mmCIF file of C-alpha atoms in Angstrom:
data_model
loop_
_atom_site.group_PDB
_atom_site.id
_atom_site.type_symbol
_atom_site.label_atom_id
_atom_site.label_comp_id
_atom_site.label_asym_id
_atom_site.label_seq_id
_atom_site.Cartn_x
_atom_site.Cartn_y
_atom_site.Cartn_z
ATOM 1 C CA MET A 708 93.456 -51.857 63.436
ATOM 2 C CA GLU A 709 95.626 -50.117 66.013
ATOM 3 C CA MET A 710 94.626 -50.398 69.661
ATOM 4 C CA SER A 711 94.192 -47.212 71.673
ATOM 5 C CA HIS A 712 95.803 -47.524 75.069
ATOM 6 C CA THR A 713 95.014 -43.992 76.193
ATOM 7 C CA LYS A 714 91.239 -44.434 76.312
ATOM 8 C CA HIS A 715 91.592 -47.354 78.724
ATOM 9 C CA VAL A 716 93.625 -45.363 81.274
ATOM 10 C CA HIS A 717 91.753 -44.095 84.313
ATOM 11 C CA TYR A 718 93.346 -41.083 86.050
ATOM 12 C CA GLU A 719 92.499 -39.269 89.240
ATOM 13 C CA ARG A 720 94.282 -37.111 91.769
ATOM 14 C CA LEU A 721 93.584 -38.463 95.215
ATOM 15 C CA GLU A 722 92.679 -36.237 98.148
ATOM 16 C CA ASN A 723 96.192 -36.598 99.550
ATOM 17 C CA GLY A 724 97.750 -35.319 96.291
ATOM 18 C CA ALA A 725 98.939 -38.606 94.796
ATOM 19 C CA ASP A 726 98.352 -39.109 91.066
ATOM 20 C CA LEU A 727 96.738 -42.489 90.377
ATOM 21 C CA TYR A 728 96.646 -44.149 86.957
ATOM 22 C CA MET A 729 94.920 -47.481 86.317
ATOM 23 C CA VAL A 730 94.985 -49.446 83.075
ATOM 24 C CA PRO A 731 93.417 -52.894 82.604
ATOM 25 C CA THR A 732 95.125 -55.444 80.361
ATOM 26 C CA SER A 733 94.087 -58.795 78.930
ATOM 27 C CA THR A 734 96.470 -60.629 81.276
ATOM 28 C CA ARG A 735 94.593 -62.562 83.921
ATOM 29 C CA ASP A 736 95.585 -62.903 87.584
ATOM 30 C CA LEU A 737 98.536 -60.488 87.372
ATOM 31 C CA ILE A 738 98.808 -56.923 88.632
ATOM 32 C CA VAL A 739 101.894 -54.730 88.266
ATOM 33 C CA VAL A 740 102.382 -51.487 90.207
ATOM 34 C CA ASN A 741 105.011 -48.818 89.523
ATOM 35 C CA MET A 742 105.248 -45.936 92.008
ATOM 36 C CA SER A 743 107.503 -42.970 92.623
ATOM 37 C CA PHE A 744 107.727 -40.785 95.713
ATOM 38 C CA PRO A 745 109.799 -37.700 96.556
ATOM 39 C CA GLY A 746 113.303 -38.696 97.664
ATOM 40 C CA GLY A 747 116.499 -39.769 95.948
ATOM 41 C CA THR A 748 120.155 -38.842 96.062
ATOM 42 C CA HIS A 749 119.680 -35.353 94.604
ATOM 43 C CA ARG A 750 117.839 -34.286 97.751
ATOM 44 C CA THR A 751 120.939 -34.790 99.844
ATOM 45 C CA MET A 752 123.871 -34.152 97.502
ATOM 46 C CA SER A 753 126.063 -33.294 100.496
ATOM 47 C CA GLN A 754 125.594 -36.790 101.972
ATOM 48 C CA GLN A 755 124.309 -39.186 99.333
ATOM 49 C CA SER A 756 124.892 -42.207 101.567
ATOM 50 C CA ILE A 757 121.702 -41.388 103.486
ATOM 51 C CA ALA A 758 119.456 -41.632 100.423
ATOM 52 C CA LEU A 759 121.242 -44.762 99.195
ATOM 53 C CA LEU A 760 120.795 -46.471 102.547
ATOM 54 C CA VAL A 761 117.046 -45.839 102.431
ATOM 55 C CA SER A 762 116.668 -48.253 99.520
ATOM 56 C CA GLU A 763 118.963 -50.738 101.293
ATOM 57 C CA LEU A 764 116.797 -50.675 104.399
ATOM 58 C CA LEU A 765 113.398 -50.899 102.692
ATOM 59 C CA PRO A 766 111.375 -53.027 103.038
ATOM 60 C CA GLY A 767 112.430 -53.468 106.655
ATOM 61 C CA SER A 768 110.855 -53.570 110.076
ATOM 62 C CA THR A 769 107.756 -51.460 110.630
ATOM 63 C CA ARG A 770 106.043 -50.212 113.772
ATOM 64 C CA THR A 771 103.846 -53.329 113.784
ATOM 65 C CA MET A 772 105.924 -56.012 112.055
ATOM 66 C CA ALA A 773 109.510 -57.268 112.123
ATOM 67 C CA ARG A 774 111.505 -57.218 108.882
ATOM 68 C CA SER A 775 111.686 -61.010 108.662
ATOM 69 C CA GLU A 776 107.935 -61.294 109.182
ATOM 70 C CA LEU A 777 107.154 -58.674 106.557
ATOM 71 C CA ARG A 778 109.448 -60.202 103.947
ATOM 72 C CA ASP A 779 108.187 -63.706 104.714
ATOM 73 C CA LYS A 780 104.653 -62.472 104.202
ATOM 74 C CA LEU A 781 105.466 -60.998 100.787
ATOM 75 C CA GLY A 782 107.279 -64.202 99.870
ATOM 76 C CA PHE A 783 104.337 -66.335 100.968
ATOM 77 C CA LEU A 784 102.061 -64.217 98.791
ATOM 78 C CA GLY A 785 104.392 -64.713 95.835
ATOM 79 C CA ALA A 786 104.806 -60.929 95.499
ATOM 80 C CA GLU A 787 107.872 -59.316 93.912
ATOM 81 C CA LEU A 788 108.780 -55.995 95.550
ATOM 82 C CA SER A 789 111.722 -53.716 94.808
ATOM 83 C CA ILE A 790 112.480 -50.294 96.280
ATOM 84 C CA ASN A 791 115.278 -48.170 94.831
ATOM 85 C CA SER A 792 116.586 -44.675 95.360
ATOM 86 C CA ALA A 793 116.827 -42.795 92.056
ATOM 87 C CA ASN A 794 118.156 -39.288 91.429
ATOM 88 C CA GLU A 795 115.091 -37.409 92.628
ATOM 89 C CA GLU A 796 112.675 -40.139 93.652
ATOM 90 C CA VAL A 797 112.186 -43.390 95.485
ATOM 91 C CA VAL A 798 110.918 -45.853 92.865
ATOM 92 C CA VAL A 799 108.822 -48.836 93.971
ATOM 93 C CA THR A 800 107.775 -51.815 91.832
ATOM 94 C CA LEU A 801 105.313 -54.486 92.943
ATOM 95 C CA ALA A 802 104.083 -57.493 90.962
ATOM 96 C CA CYS A 803 101.707 -60.128 92.275
ATOM 97 C CA ARG A 804 98.676 -62.256 91.504
ATOM 98 C CA LYS A 805 95.257 -60.645 91.472
ATOM 99 C CA THR A 806 94.056 -62.892 94.270
ATOM 100 C CA VAL A 807 96.623 -61.507 96.732
ATOM 101 C CA PHE A 808 96.933 -57.967 95.363
ATOM 102 C CA LYS A 809 95.139 -56.068 98.114
ATOM 103 C CA GLU A 810 97.093 -57.801 100.866
ATOM 104 C CA ALA A 811 100.430 -57.377 99.053
ATOM 105 C CA PHE A 812 99.667 -53.715 98.236
ATOM 106 C CA ARG A 813 98.645 -53.007 101.838
ATOM 107 C CA THR A 814 101.844 -54.658 103.112
ATOM 108 C CA THR A 815 103.912 -52.576 100.675
ATOM 109 C CA MET A 816 102.258 -49.378 101.897
ATOM 110 C CA MET A 817 102.967 -50.433 105.478
ATOM 111 C CA ALA A 818 106.658 -50.815 104.628
ATOM 112 C CA LEU A 819 106.676 -47.344 103.065
ATOM 113 C CA THR A 820 104.599 -45.450 105.620
ATOM 114 C CA MET A 821 105.534 -47.118 108.929
ATOM 115 C CA PRO A 822 109.255 -47.934 108.705
ATOM 116 C CA ARG A 823 111.422 -48.460 111.770
ATOM 117 C CA PHE A 824 115.050 -47.815 110.963
ATOM 118 C CA LEU A 825 116.770 -50.092 113.472
ATOM 119 C CA GLN A 826 120.474 -50.020 114.313
ATOM 120 C CA SER A 827 120.906 -53.757 113.640
ATOM 121 C CA GLU A 828 119.374 -53.427 110.171
ATOM 122 C CA LEU A 829 121.392 -50.294 109.474
ATOM 123 C CA ALA A 830 124.648 -52.111 110.271
ATOM 124 C CA GLU A 831 123.771 -54.821 107.754
ATOM 125 C CA ALA A 832 122.788 -52.231 105.151
ATOM 126 C CA VAL A 833 126.056 -50.342 105.622
ATOM 127 C CA ALA A 834 128.037 -53.569 105.130
ATOM 128 C CA ARG A 835 126.154 -54.373 101.909
ATOM 129 C CA MET A 836 126.539 -50.844 100.600
ATOM 130 C CA ASP A 837 130.237 -50.774 101.439
ATOM 131 C CA ALA A 838 130.823 -54.020 99.530
ATOM 132 C CA ARG A 839 128.890 -52.668 96.554
ATOM 133 C CA LEU A 840 130.914 -49.454 96.532
ATOM 134 C CA ILE A 841 134.186 -51.413 96.632
ATOM 135 C CA HIS A 842 133.025 -53.391 93.604
ATOM 136 C CA MET A 843 132.053 -50.170 91.803
ATOM 137 C CA ASN A 844 135.542 -48.804 92.384
ATOM 138 C CA GLU A 845 137.007 -51.860 90.657
ATOM 139 C CA ASP A 846 134.589 -51.824 87.719
ATOM 140 C CA THR A 847 135.978 -50.318 84.511
ATOM 141 C CA ALA A 848 132.599 -49.117 83.237
ATOM 142 C CA THR A 849 131.857 -47.318 86.505
ATOM 143 C CA ARG A 850 135.275 -45.709 86.656
ATOM 144 C CA ALA A 851 134.929 -44.503 83.068
ATOM 145 C CA SER A 852 131.505 -42.993 83.789
ATOM 146 C CA ILE A 853 132.795 -41.247 86.923
ATOM 147 C CA ALA A 854 135.794 -39.811 85.072
ATOM 148 C CA ARG A 855 133.520 -38.536 82.310
ATOM 149 C CA SER A 856 131.187 -36.850 84.779
ATOM 150 C CA HIS A 857 134.115 -35.107 86.481
ATOM 151 C CA LEU A 858 135.466 -33.875 83.156
ATOM 152 C CA LEU A 859 132.149 -32.350 82.095
ATOM 153 C CA PHE A 860 130.499 -31.285 85.357
ATOM 154 C CA ARG A 861 131.258 -29.871 88.769
ATOM 155 C CA SER A 862 130.030 -31.250 92.077
ATOM 156 C CA GLY A 863 126.359 -30.443 92.512
ATOM 157 C CA HIS A 864 125.430 -30.804 88.854
ATOM 158 C CA PRO A 865 122.681 -33.448 88.365
ATOM 159 C CA HIS A 866 124.999 -35.526 86.153
ATOM 160 C CA TYR A 867 128.004 -35.389 88.490
ATOM 161 C CA ILE A 868 128.803 -38.810 89.958
ATOM 162 C CA THR A 869 130.243 -38.883 93.466
ATOM 163 C CA GLU A 870 133.325 -41.040 93.927
ATOM 164 C CA PRO A 871 132.521 -44.376 95.623
ATOM 165 C CA ASP A 872 135.308 -43.764 98.144
ATOM 166 C CA LYS A 873 133.685 -40.497 99.225
ATOM 167 C CA VAL A 874 130.376 -42.265 99.841
ATOM 168 C CA ARG A 875 132.197 -45.052 101.709
ATOM 169 C CA LYS A 876 133.747 -42.489 104.066
ATOM 170 C CA GLU A 877 130.264 -41.172 104.884
ATOM 171 C CA LEU A 878 128.828 -44.569 105.835
ATOM 172 C CA PRO A 879 130.273 -44.942 109.379
ATOM 173 C CA ASP A 880 128.856 -41.564 110.394
ATOM 174 C CA VAL A 881 125.252 -42.255 109.317
ATOM 175 C CA ARG A 882 122.855 -42.796 112.188
ATOM 176 C CA CYS A 883 119.341 -44.228 112.221
ATOM 177 C CA SER A 884 118.097 -40.807 113.290
ATOM 178 C CA ASP A 885 119.674 -39.244 110.154
ATOM 179 C CA ILE A 886 117.850 -41.695 107.894
ATOM 180 C CA ALA A 887 114.551 -41.342 109.751
ATOM 181 C CA ARG A 888 114.727 -37.547 109.565
ATOM 182 C CA PHE A 889 115.588 -37.593 105.845
ATOM 183 C CA TYR A 890 112.727 -40.002 105.164
ATOM 184 C CA ARG A 891 110.233 -37.873 107.114
ATOM 185 C CA GLU A 892 111.309 -34.770 105.227
ATOM 186 C CA THR A 893 110.958 -36.339 101.773
ATOM 187 C CA MET A 894 108.362 -39.142 101.729
ATOM 188 C CA SER A 895 104.960 -37.749 100.801
ATOM 189 C CA SER A 896 101.905 -38.414 98.680
ATOM 190 C CA ILE A 897 102.316 -34.881 97.308
ATOM 191 C CA GLY A 898 104.326 -35.385 94.142
ATOM 192 C CA ALA A 899 103.739 -39.150 94.169
ATOM 193 C CA THR A 900 102.820 -41.140 91.045
ATOM 194 C CA VAL A 901 101.100 -44.534 91.177
ATOM 195 C CA VAL A 902 100.518 -46.619 88.034
ATOM 196 C CA ILE A 903 98.581 -49.880 88.354
ATOM 197 C CA GLY A 904 97.988 -52.236 85.447
ATOM 198 C CA GLY A 905 96.899 -55.770 84.702
ATOM 199 C CA ASP A 906 93.871 -57.691 85.945
ATOM 200 C CA VAL A 907 92.401 -54.633 87.627
ATOM 201 C CA ARG A 908 88.995 -53.066 87.113
ATOM 202 C CA ARG A 909 87.964 -49.634 88.289
ATOM 203 C CA ALA A 910 84.491 -50.665 89.417
ATOM 204 C CA HIS A 911 85.771 -53.507 91.605
ATOM 205 C CA ASP A 912 89.174 -52.316 92.827
ATOM 206 C CA ILE A 913 89.230 -48.520 93.002
ATOM 207 C CA ALA A 914 87.729 -48.173 96.486
ATOM 208 C CA ALA A 915 90.299 -50.486 98.091
ATOM 209 C CA ILE A 916 93.165 -48.857 96.202
ATOM 210 C CA ARG A 917 92.091 -45.377 97.290
ATOM 211 C CA GLU A 918 91.795 -46.499 100.890
ATOM 212 C CA ILE A 919 95.268 -48.088 100.925
ATOM 213 C CA LEU A 920 96.906 -45.071 99.253
ATOM 214 C CA GLN A 921 95.289 -42.690 101.746
ATOM 215 C CA THR A 922 97.698 -44.052 104.374
ATOM 216 C CA LEU A 923 100.524 -42.123 102.702
ATOM 217 C CA PRO A 924 101.692 -38.964 104.510
ATOM 218 C CA ASN A 925 100.389 -35.882 102.705
ATOM 219 C CA LYS A 926 102.549 -33.143 104.162
ATOM 220 C CA LYS A 927 104.625 -31.065 101.773
ATOM 221 C CA PRO A 928 108.213 -32.394 101.406
ATOM 222 C CA LYS A 929 110.811 -30.279 103.209
ATOM 223 C CA ARG A 930 113.737 -31.314 101.043
ATOM 224 C CA PHE A 931 114.070 -30.432 97.376
ATOM 225 C CA PRO A 932 116.709 -31.430 94.796
ATOM 226 C CA GLU A 933 120.064 -29.842 95.634
ATOM 227 C CA VAL A 934 121.311 -29.607 92.042
ATOM 228 C CA HIS A 935 122.749 -26.825 89.903
ATOM 229 C CA VAL A 936 122.544 -27.255 86.124
ATOM 230 C CA GLU A 937 124.922 -24.324 85.604
ATOM 231 C CA ARG A 938 127.821 -26.256 87.161
ATOM 232 C CA THR A 939 129.353 -27.376 83.884
ATOM 233 C CA LYS A 940 132.967 -27.266 82.744
ATOM 234 C CA THR A 941 134.739 -26.078 79.649
ATOM 235 C CA VAL A 942 136.597 -29.218 78.601
ATOM 236 C CA SER A 943 140.269 -28.511 77.886
ATOM 237 C CA THR A 944 141.124 -31.961 76.509
ATOM 238 C CA ASN A 945 139.314 -34.346 74.195
ATOM 239 C CA GLU A 946 140.717 -37.487 75.786
ATOM 240 C CA HIS A 947 141.165 -38.712 79.330
ATOM 241 C CA ILE A 948 142.535 -42.130 80.314
ATOM 242 C CA VAL A 949 142.012 -43.802 83.689
ATOM 243 C CA SER A 950 144.584 -46.532 84.274
ATOM 244 C CA MET A 951 143.565 -49.576 86.341
ATOM 245 C CA ARG A 952 145.719 -52.531 87.304
ATOM 246 C CA ASP A 953 145.022 -56.084 86.140
ATOM 247 C CA LYS A 954 142.335 -55.098 83.631
ATOM 248 C CA MET A 955 142.533 -56.634 80.158
ATOM 249 C CA ASN A 956 139.701 -54.613 78.612
ATOM 250 C CA VAL A 957 139.298 -50.876 78.080
ATOM 251 C CA ASP A 958 135.850 -49.342 78.590
ATOM 252 C CA THR A 959 135.744 -46.482 76.124
ATOM 253 C CA LEU A 960 133.177 -43.671 76.227
ATOM 254 C CA TYR A 961 132.763 -41.025 73.553
ATOM 255 C CA THR A 962 130.500 -38.246 74.813
ATOM 256 C CA ILE A 963 128.822 -35.183 73.338
ATOM 257 C CA PRO A 964 127.047 -32.847 75.823
ATOM 258 C CA LEU A 965 123.635 -31.621 74.624
ATOM 259 C CA SER A 966 121.531 -28.557 75.324
ATOM 260 C CA ILE A 967 118.117 -30.125 74.690
ATOM 261 C CA THR A 968 115.710 -31.944 76.987
ATOM 262 C CA ARG A 969 112.969 -34.532 76.397
ATOM 263 C CA THR A 970 110.464 -31.756 75.675
ATOM 264 C CA HIS A 971 112.550 -30.160 72.904
ATOM 265 C CA PRO A 972 110.925 -30.225 69.427
ATOM 266 C CA GLU A 973 113.939 -32.080 68.009
ATOM 267 C CA PHE A 974 114.086 -34.751 70.709
ATOM 268 C CA HIS A 975 112.419 -37.479 68.653
ATOM 269 C CA ALA A 976 114.578 -36.783 65.624
ATOM 270 C CA LEU A 977 117.671 -37.045 67.815
ATOM 271 C CA THR A 978 116.356 -40.271 69.359
ATOM 272 C CA MET A 979 115.923 -41.794 65.920
ATOM 273 C CA GLY A 980 119.390 -40.683 64.867
ATOM 274 C CA VAL A 981 121.007 -42.115 67.983
ATOM 275 C CA ASN A 982 119.252 -45.433 67.387
ATOM 276 C CA VAL A 983 120.751 -45.527 63.896
ATOM 277 C CA LEU A 984 124.157 -44.808 65.381
ATOM 278 C CA GLY A 985 124.132 -47.377 68.149
ATOM 279 C CA GLY A 986 120.722 -48.563 69.281
ATOM 280 C CA SER A 987 120.950 -52.251 68.388
ATOM 281 C CA PHE A 988 122.912 -55.089 66.781
ATOM 282 C CA SER A 989 122.122 -53.605 63.361
ATOM 283 C CA SER A 990 123.424 -50.117 64.151
ATOM 284 C CA ARG A 991 126.434 -48.416 62.570
ATOM 285 C CA LEU A 992 128.683 -48.737 65.580
ATOM 286 C CA PHE A 993 128.015 -52.449 66.007
ATOM 287 C CA HIS A 994 128.478 -53.081 62.300
ATOM 288 C CA GLU A 995 131.716 -51.088 62.032
ATOM 289 C CA LEU A 996 133.417 -52.140 65.259
ATOM 290 C CA ARG A 997 132.095 -55.675 65.754
ATOM 291 C CA ASN A 998 131.026 -57.155 62.436
ATOM 292 C CA LYS A 999 133.590 -55.580 60.113
ATOM 293 C CA ARG A 1000 136.665 -55.262 62.336
ATOM 294 C CA ASN A 1001 136.005 -57.532 65.320
ATOM 295 C CA PHE A 1002 137.419 -54.892 67.665
ATOM 296 C CA THR A 1003 134.810 -55.484 70.349
ATOM 297 C CA TYR A 1004 131.944 -57.693 71.463
ATOM 298 C CA GLY A 1005 129.585 -54.757 71.089
ATOM 299 C CA ALA A 1006 129.356 -51.010 70.556
ATOM 300 C CA TYR A 1007 126.321 -48.913 71.369
ATOM 301 C CA ALA A 1008 125.068 -45.340 71.676
ATOM 302 C CA SER A 1009 122.319 -43.835 73.800
ATOM 303 C CA LEU A 1010 120.931 -40.590 75.185
ATOM 304 C CA GLN A 1011 121.566 -40.254 78.901
ATOM 305 C CA GLY A 1012 120.872 -37.796 81.714
ATOM 306 C CA MET A 1013 117.441 -36.680 80.483
ATOM 307 C CA ASP A 1014 115.207 -38.677 82.829
ATOM 308 C CA ASP A 1015 114.543 -35.821 85.271
ATOM 309 C CA GLY A 1016 114.046 -33.115 82.655
ATOM 310 C CA TYR A 1017 117.647 -31.924 82.485
ATOM 311 C CA PRO A 1018 119.724 -31.481 79.304
ATOM 312 C CA GLY A 1019 121.586 -34.730 78.778
ATOM 313 C CA PHE A 1020 124.363 -36.066 76.597
ATOM 314 C CA LEU A 1021 125.043 -38.533 73.831
ATOM 315 C CA SER A 1022 127.115 -41.485 74.989
ATOM 316 C CA ALA A 1023 128.780 -43.902 72.587
ATOM 317 C CA ARG A 1024 130.402 -46.889 74.270
ATOM 318 C CA ALA A 1025 132.583 -49.838 73.330
ATOM 319 C CA ILE A 1026 134.787 -52.251 75.285
ATOM 320 C CA PHE A 1027 138.081 -53.030 73.560
ATOM 321 C CA PRO A 1028 140.805 -55.558 74.373
ATOM 322 C CA ALA A 1029 143.910 -53.588 75.340
ATOM 323 C CA ASP A 1030 145.840 -54.634 72.220
ATOM 324 C CA VAL A 1031 143.291 -53.084 69.815
ATOM 325 C CA PHE A 1032 142.266 -50.116 71.961
ATOM 326 C CA SER A 1033 144.098 -47.486 69.927
ATOM 327 C CA ALA A 1034 142.636 -48.547 66.583
ATOM 328 C CA GLY A 1035 139.215 -49.191 68.089
ATOM 329 C CA ARG A 1036 139.060 -45.819 69.817
ATOM 330 C CA ASP A 1037 139.966 -44.025 66.588
ATOM 331 C CA ARG A 1038 137.301 -45.859 64.598
ATOM 332 C CA LEU A 1039 134.712 -45.207 67.320
ATOM 333 C CA ARG A 1040 135.435 -41.504 67.087
ATOM 334 C CA GLU A 1041 135.342 -41.554 63.279
ATOM 335 C CA VAL A 1042 131.952 -43.288 63.119
ATOM 336 C CA VAL A 1043 130.407 -40.806 65.564
ATOM 337 C CA ILE A 1044 131.808 -37.800 63.694
ATOM 338 C CA GLU A 1045 130.652 -39.144 60.316
ATOM 339 C CA TRP A 1046 127.184 -39.691 61.738
ATOM 340 C CA ALA A 1047 127.040 -36.197 63.295
ATOM 341 C CA GLU A 1048 128.279 -34.398 60.184
ATOM 342 C CA GLN A 1049 126.647 -36.402 57.385
ATOM 343 C CA GLY A 1050 123.421 -37.646 58.970
ATOM 344 C CA ILE A 1051 121.738 -40.962 58.222
ATOM 345 C CA THR A 1052 120.627 -42.713 55.027
ATOM 346 C CA SER A 1053 117.070 -43.295 53.810
ATOM 347 C CA ARG A 1054 117.543 -47.026 54.218
ATOM 348 C CA GLU A 1055 118.734 -46.655 57.812
ATOM 349 C CA LEU A 1056 115.745 -44.470 58.624
ATOM 350 C CA LYS A 1057 113.273 -46.931 57.121
ATOM 351 C CA GLU A 1058 114.794 -49.905 58.948
ATOM 352 C CA ARG A 1059 114.932 -48.097 62.259
ATOM 353 C CA LYS A 1060 111.319 -46.952 62.009
ATOM 354 C CA THR A 1061 110.254 -50.559 61.570
ATOM 355 C CA GLU A 1062 112.452 -51.705 64.448
ATOM 356 C CA LEU A 1063 111.415 -49.017 66.946
ATOM 357 C CA THR A 1064 107.688 -49.158 66.287
ATOM 358 C CA GLY A 1065 107.739 -52.958 66.272
ATOM 359 C CA ARG A 1066 109.620 -53.120 69.559
ATOM 360 C CA TYR A 1067 107.218 -50.570 71.052
ATOM 361 C CA ALA A 1068 104.167 -52.602 70.031
ATOM 362 C CA VAL A 1069 105.661 -55.763 71.530
ATOM 363 C CA ASP A 1070 106.478 -53.997 74.809
ATOM 364 C CA LEU A 1071 102.964 -52.569 75.156
ATOM 365 C CA ALA A 1072 101.444 -56.000 74.545
ATOM 366 C CA THR A 1073 102.643 -57.130 77.995
ATOM 367 C CA THR A 1074 101.367 -55.884 81.347
ATOM 368 C CA ARG A 1075 104.834 -55.032 82.638
ATOM 369 C CA GLY A 1076 105.693 -53.244 79.381
ATOM 370 C CA LEU A 1077 102.500 -51.185 79.315
ATOM 371 C CA VAL A 1078 102.774 -50.183 82.983
ATOM 372 C CA SER A 1079 106.431 -49.244 82.491
ATOM 373 C CA ALA A 1080 105.627 -47.175 79.380
ATOM 374 C CA LEU A 1081 102.737 -45.385 81.087
ATOM 375 C CA PHE A 1082 104.913 -44.748 84.140
ATOM 376 C CA GLY A 1083 107.598 -43.233 81.915
ATOM 377 C CA VAL A 1084 105.124 -41.027 80.081
ATOM 378 C CA VAL A 1085 103.610 -39.475 83.202
ATOM 379 C CA ARG A 1086 106.975 -39.044 84.942
ATOM 380 C CA ALA A 1087 108.230 -37.195 81.867
ATOM 381 C CA GLY A 1088 105.267 -34.839 82.106
ATOM 382 C CA ARG A 1089 103.808 -35.916 78.768
ATOM 383 C CA SER A 1090 100.142 -36.222 77.846
ATOM 384 C CA LEU A 1091 98.627 -39.698 78.151
ATOM 385 C CA SER A 1092 97.927 -39.573 74.417
ATOM 386 C CA TYR A 1093 101.684 -39.975 73.874
ATOM 387 C CA LEU A 1094 101.203 -43.712 74.431
ATOM 388 C CA ASP A 1095 99.273 -43.873 71.158
ATOM 389 C CA GLU A 1096 101.058 -41.068 69.331
ATOM 390 C CA TYR A 1097 104.620 -42.380 69.688
ATOM 391 C CA PRO A 1098 104.548 -44.755 66.651
ATOM 392 C CA SER A 1099 103.152 -41.963 64.439
ATOM 393 C CA LEU A 1100 105.801 -39.536 65.706
ATOM 394 C CA MET A 1101 108.503 -41.998 64.730
ATOM 395 C CA GLN A 1102 106.944 -42.728 61.323
ATOM 396 C CA SER A 1103 106.662 -39.000 60.518
ATOM 397 C CA LEU A 1104 110.391 -38.335 60.856
ATOM 398 C CA THR A 1105 112.398 -37.540 57.739
ATOM 399 C CA ARG A 1106 116.095 -37.387 57.025
#
């Protein structure tokens, strides 16, 4: 008998505009929280360093507590907290024991609603970010992804990746006042999503959760995503090589731009097809390039660029030793073209259905997996019933 997850989800829109979802699980003494708030690099495309530094600085000092004190408190509680700047949002994840949840959640809200962006902390954040950007510039996978984005898109497109060196040049000019102003203009409960799962019960916990979330600012954000989907390019070449010194491997990307989004009627069929092509160790690409020819340690394919509702692209990737790059690249291209033109086999479809639905069931059996899945569903604008309908959608697909 299949378990219905949807009927256990409690939803309400709080007075300040935040969307709250709560789902109890069988796990005892663990609560996981996933939250998203307006923000992210797409709200300041002209100076992405500001948005990136926000996630470097948080959690930091607040108006009532020093950074060291706040972080020591979370550590003493055994709470895991991460804050990251995504394309259009600030994404926050908190995990802790039930017994300390209210205190950890209140401390997290304090870090988000009462930050003090101090010059000393900014200097440390700039140094960390600068080191990370230097590493990105020397990473073959990153350089390949940047080159691809510049071939397909113009600056300002949501899939365009800014050069690390450009961001590095911005860092010395960023001031605490710039970050504080950006944060004030974006952080809001309006447009916020909060998903809480685990050892949580509506009757016992909802009042405290509402009270803590009411501390969020509820003014309308002043900054909106500065992106332009129309800024695409007509590609004049089907191959582009970025040469890097002292690198023995070649990160190879084969990309097909798409015109569909996650809400397109054919999205699930495409997802299934891409999983056949390169979704796991049993996929075509892995079998052809790793098992049969030993060209690479692994070859995979995925759909990318669709998270915020934009049309994305198919990305097939393999890392080849330099001495087999030419043959490996050709076979990578051949496998993708064969897949696109001839489709998949009945056996591949049957095996992938079993794999995808099985993996989905395993993920939803854990608190972190269920919270993550629910978070993804609501951020994608889907109905809550999608949690239960996904396996049936996959099983209904035909060649």
